[in-house]
Every structure is written in structure tokens, then in C-alpha cells.
């Protein structure tokens, strides 16, 4: 574990973090990502991250969202719709349900992907992988009654 990581995990599992982080972290990530031409995500200093560009479910417009991810050995990514442990599903999950064709910015490259909502045993395996990477996801799930959505993004 890197210095400060244990403290960050502890803080990120709190309700206070869940109230403030959704407004601060994505805004900082978007700005830094834009300034570095897609090469840097601040939050990726602690967790791997992508910037997802998905078509808005209602607007039909491109929506860019910086997200933590779980990179897989097969070149795909897992995305966890935790919404920092807040009650509702994050908007990007609804966008992917309606429009699974999307794009991720990964290490400075834009990659076309197709999203698939996971269920059953595949979801259970993905959840274990997500918890191994970021244990606070368990605290997020414990705070909400909804099942946190997990998606696999595969290259097109």
C-alpha cells in the first residue's frame, strides 16, 4: 500500500466524503485531463481511471465522466456505479444502459468500447475484483439499498 492510501480509503468510506467528492473530484479530473491532453487524471494517482464519453440517455449529447476503473488482463475495464455510496445510480450508468456504444480515454488514447451490465456469477467475480482494488466499495454498498451497477467495457 502506498503512503496515504490507507487514510484515503478510510476517509473515502465516510458519508461526508460522499456528500462532497462528487462535486470536487470529477471537476478537478476533467480540468487536469483537458489541460494535459488526456494524459493525466488526478484521481488515477490512487486508482486506475478512464474518462468515459457516453451518449446522454435523454439529451443524446456526449457526456464525459472521469471514473475509477478496474483494468482487466484481457484489455477490458470494469466500471463500478457506486456514486460514492449515495442513494441513486450515477447518470453515466443510465447512459450506458440506453447507449452501450461509448469511448474511453485511457492513458492518453481514445478507445471505442461497448458496455455490458454484469449480472449473476460474472457480476460476483467483478465485484470481488473491485473490492480487491478499492475496499471502500463495500462501505458504499452497505449504505445503499440499490445494487451497485457493474459494467464491463470491451474494445470494439
PDB file of N, CA and C in Angstrom, residues 30-71:
ATOM      1  N   UNK A  30     -11.624  16.463 -14.771  1.00  0.00           N
ATOM      2  CA  UNK A  30     -11.905  16.964 -16.120  1.00  0.00           C
ATOM      3  C   UNK A  30     -10.930  18.066 -16.510  1.00  0.00           C
ATOM      4  N   UNK A  31     -10.675  18.994 -15.589  1.00  0.00           N
ATOM      5  CA  UNK A  31      -9.779  20.116 -15.892  1.00  0.00           C
ATOM      6  C   UNK A  31      -8.355  19.635 -16.158  1.00  0.00           C
ATOM      7  N   UNK A  32      -7.839  18.801 -15.300  1.00  0.00           N
ATOM      8  CA  UNK A  32      -6.464  18.311 -15.474  1.00  0.00           C
ATOM      9  C   UNK A  32      -6.364  17.441 -16.721  1.00  0.00           C
ATOM     10  N   UNK A  33      -7.359  16.619 -16.963  1.00  0.00           N
ATOM     11  CA  UNK A  33      -7.364  15.760 -18.149  1.00  0.00           C
ATOM     12  C   UNK A  33      -7.330  16.605 -19.426  1.00  0.00           C
ATOM     13  N   UNK A  34      -8.123  17.668 -19.445  1.00  0.00           N
ATOM     14  CA  UNK A  34      -8.166  18.560 -20.607  1.00  0.00           C
ATOM     15  C   UNK A  34      -6.832  19.287 -20.786  1.00  0.00           C
ATOM     16  N   UNK A  35      -6.279  19.798 -19.679  1.00  0.00           N
ATOM     17  CA  UNK A  35      -5.012  20.547 -19.748  1.00  0.00           C
ATOM     18  C   UNK A  35      -3.830  19.684 -20.181  1.00  0.00           C
ATOM     19  N   UNK A  36      -3.877  18.404 -19.848  1.00  0.00           N
ATOM     20  CA  UNK A  36      -2.762  17.508 -20.189  1.00  0.00           C
ATOM     21  C   UNK A  36      -3.034  16.700 -21.456  1.00  0.00           C
ATOM     22  N   UNK A  37      -4.066  17.109 -22.185  1.00  0.00           N
ATOM     23  CA  UNK A  37      -4.455  16.441 -23.430  1.00  0.00           C
ATOM     24  C   UNK A  37      -4.678  14.942 -23.235  1.00  0.00           C
ATOM     25  N   UNK A  38      -5.358  14.608 -22.138  1.00  0.00           N
ATOM     26  CA  UNK A  38      -5.755  13.233 -21.898  1.00  0.00           C
ATOM     27  C   UNK A  38      -4.718  12.339 -21.257  1.00  0.00           C
ATOM     28  N   UNK A  39      -3.605  12.903 -20.830  1.00  0.00           N
ATOM     29  CA  UNK A  39      -2.534  12.072 -20.281  1.00  0.00           C
ATOM     30  C   UNK A  39      -2.606  11.888 -18.767  1.00  0.00           C
ATOM     31  N   UNK A  40      -3.283  12.806 -18.039  1.00  0.00           N
ATOM     32  CA  UNK A  40      -3.279  12.738 -16.575  1.00  0.00           C
ATOM     33  C   UNK A  40      -4.698  12.851 -16.020  1.00  0.00           C
ATOM     34  N   UNK A  41      -4.999  11.970 -15.080  1.00  0.00           N
ATOM     35  CA  UNK A  41      -6.196  12.066 -14.239  1.00  0.00           C
ATOM     36  C   UNK A  41      -5.692  12.115 -12.804  1.00  0.00           C
ATOM     37  N   UNK A  42      -6.028  13.152 -12.074  1.00  0.00           N
ATOM     38  CA  UNK A  42      -5.545  13.253 -10.689  1.00  0.00           C
ATOM     39  C   UNK A  42      -5.967  12.064  -9.846  1.00  0.00           C
ATOM     40  N   UNK A  43      -7.228  11.662  -9.956  1.00  0.00           N
ATOM     41  CA  UNK A  43      -7.714  10.553  -9.131  1.00  0.00           C
ATOM     42  C   UNK A  43      -7.002   9.247  -9.460  1.00  0.00           C
ATOM     43  N   UNK A  44      -6.421   9.148 -10.651  1.00  0.00           N
ATOM     44  CA  UNK A  44      -5.707   7.932 -11.043  1.00  0.00           C
ATOM     45  C   UNK A  44      -4.383   7.779 -10.299  1.00  0.00           C
ATOM     46  N   UNK A  45      -4.010   8.761  -9.495  1.00  0.00           N
ATOM     47  CA  UNK A  45      -2.828   8.607  -8.647  1.00  0.00           C
ATOM     48  C   UNK A  45      -3.073   7.550  -7.580  1.00  0.00           C
ATOM     49  N   UNK A  46      -4.348   7.329  -7.221  1.00  0.00           N
ATOM     50  CA  UNK A  46      -4.700   6.324  -6.221  1.00  0.00           C
ATOM     51  C   UNK A  46      -5.378   5.106  -6.858  1.00  0.00           C
ATOM     52  N   UNK A  47      -6.172   5.333  -7.878  1.00  0.00           N
ATOM     53  CA  UNK A  47      -6.903   4.263  -8.557  1.00  0.00           C
ATOM     54  C   UNK A  47      -6.739   4.430 -10.059  1.00  0.00           C
ATOM     55  N   UNK A  48      -6.698   3.324 -10.804  1.00  0.00           N
ATOM     56  CA  UNK A  48      -6.690   3.475 -12.263  1.00  0.00           C
ATOM     57  C   UNK A  48      -7.963   4.200 -12.691  1.00  0.00           C
ATOM     58  N   UNK A  49      -7.865   4.982 -13.741  1.00  0.00           N
ATOM     59  CA  UNK A  49      -9.036   5.738 -14.160  1.00  0.00           C
ATOM     60  C   UNK A  49      -9.128   5.928 -15.656  1.00  0.00           C
ATOM     61  N   UNK A  50     -10.352   6.119 -16.123  1.00  0.00           N
ATOM     62  CA  UNK A  50     -10.642   6.437 -17.515  1.00  0.00           C
ATOM     63  C   UNK A  50     -11.543   7.658 -17.531  1.00  0.00           C
ATOM     64  N   UNK A  51     -11.623   8.291 -18.682  1.00  0.00           N
ATOM     65  CA  UNK A  51     -12.674   9.282 -18.907  1.00  0.00           C
ATOM     66  C   UNK A  51     -13.615   8.634 -19.910  1.00  0.00           C
ATOM     67  N   UNK A  52     -14.831   8.395 -19.449  1.00  0.00           N
ATOM     68  CA  UNK A  52     -15.857   7.765 -20.273  1.00  0.00           C
ATOM     69  C   UNK A  52     -16.607   8.840 -21.040  1.00  0.00           C
ATOM     70  N   UNK A  53     -16.741   8.652 -22.339  1.00  0.00           N
ATOM     71  CA  UNK A  53     -17.610   9.509 -23.147  1.00  0.00           C
ATOM     72  C   UNK A  53     -18.754   8.631 -23.628  1.00  0.00           C
ATOM     73  N   UNK A  54     -19.941   8.916 -23.111  1.00  0.00           N
ATOM     74  CA  UNK A  54     -21.141   8.154 -23.454  1.00  0.00           C
ATOM     75  C   UNK A  54     -22.205   9.118 -23.940  1.00  0.00           C
ATOM     76  N   UNK A  55     -23.135   8.615 -24.706  1.00  0.00           N
ATOM     77  CA  UNK A  55     -24.235   9.432 -25.200  1.00  0.00           C
ATOM     78  C   UNK A  55     -25.295   9.546 -24.112  1.00  0.00           C
ATOM     79  N   UNK A  56     -25.705  10.780 -23.817  1.00  0.00           N
ATOM     80  CA  UNK A  56     -26.716  11.014 -22.793  1.00  0.00           C
ATOM     81  C   UNK A  56     -28.013  10.300 -23.116  1.00  0.00           C
ATOM     82  N   UNK A  57     -28.582   9.624 -22.120  1.00  0.00           N
ATOM     83  CA  UNK A  57     -29.810   8.851 -22.326  1.00  0.00           C
ATOM     84  C   UNK A  57     -30.982   9.734 -22.741  1.00  0.00           C
ATOM     85  N   UNK A  58     -31.075  10.918 -22.190  1.00  0.00           N
ATOM     86  CA  UNK A  58     -32.184  11.818 -22.524  1.00  0.00           C
ATOM     87  C   UNK A  58     -31.767  12.873 -23.551  1.00  0.00           C
ATOM     88  N   UNK A  59     -30.564  13.420 -23.401  1.00  0.00           N
ATOM     89  CA  UNK A  59     -30.156  14.538 -24.261  1.00  0.00           C
ATOM     90  C   UNK A  59     -29.627  14.089 -25.614  1.00  0.00           C
ATOM     91  N   UNK A  60     -29.051  12.883 -25.673  1.00  0.00           N
ATOM     92  CA  UNK A  60     -28.420  12.435 -26.913  1.00  0.00           C
ATOM     93  C   UNK A  60     -27.072  13.085 -27.162  1.00  0.00           C
ATOM     94  N   UNK A  61     -26.614  13.883 -26.193  1.00  0.00           N
ATOM     95  CA  UNK A  61     -25.335  14.598 -26.344  1.00  0.00           C
ATOM     96  C   UNK A  61     -24.214  13.814 -25.676  1.00  0.00           C
ATOM     97  N   UNK A  62     -22.970  14.000 -26.137  1.00  0.00           N
ATOM     98  CA  UNK A  62     -21.839  13.318 -25.495  1.00  0.00           C
ATOM     99  C   UNK A  62     -21.655  13.813 -24.058  1.00  0.00           C
ATOM    100  N   UNK A  63     -21.452  12.877 -23.152  1.00  0.00           N
ATOM    101  CA  UNK A  63     -21.223  13.186 -21.730  1.00  0.00           C
ATOM    102  C   UNK A  63     -19.903  12.579 -21.309  1.00  0.00           C
ATOM    103  N   UNK A  64     -18.989  13.435 -20.820  1.00  0.00           N
ATOM    104  CA  UNK A  64     -17.654  12.980 -20.403  1.00  0.00           C
ATOM    105  C   UNK A  64     -17.611  12.885 -18.883  1.00  0.00           C
ATOM    106  N   UNK A  65     -17.232  11.712 -18.401  1.00  0.00           N
ATOM    107  CA  UNK A  65     -17.211  11.459 -16.966  1.00  0.00           C
ATOM    108  C   UNK A  65     -15.917  10.761 -16.575  1.00  0.00           C
ATOM    109  N   UNK A  66     -15.102  11.385 -15.716  1.00  0.00           N
ATOM    110  CA  UNK A  66     -13.915  10.679 -15.213  1.00  0.00           C
ATOM    111  C   UNK A  66     -14.350   9.645 -14.182  1.00  0.00           C
ATOM    112  N   UNK A  67     -13.831   8.428 -14.315  1.00  0.00           N
ATOM    113  CA  UNK A  67     -14.242   7.330 -13.450  1.00  0.00           C
ATOM    114  C   UNK A  67     -13.060   6.456 -13.057  1.00  0.00           C
ATOM    115  N   UNK A  68     -13.111   5.931 -11.857  1.00  0.00           N
ATOM    116  CA  UNK A  68     -12.174   4.886 -11.467  1.00  0.00           C
ATOM    117  C   UNK A  68     -12.559   3.632 -12.252  1.00  0.00           C
ATOM    118  N   UNK A  69     -11.584   2.795 -12.520  1.00  0.00           N
ATOM    119  CA  UNK A  69     -11.859   1.571 -13.260  1.00  0.00           C
ATOM    120  C   UNK A  69     -10.996   0.442 -12.718  1.00  0.00           C
ATOM    121  N   UNK A  70     -11.372  -0.759 -13.108  1.00  0.00           N
ATOM    122  CA  UNK A  70     -10.579  -1.946 -12.786  1.00  0.00           C
ATOM    123  C   UNK A  70     -10.121  -2.512 -14.127  1.00  0.00           C
ATOM    124  N   UNK A  71      -8.873  -2.235 -14.520  1.00  0.00           N
ATOM    125  CA  UNK A  71      -8.386  -2.787 -15.795  1.00  0.00           C
ATOM    126  C   UNK A  71      -8.251  -4.309 -15.681  1.00  0.00           C
TER     127      UNK A  71
END
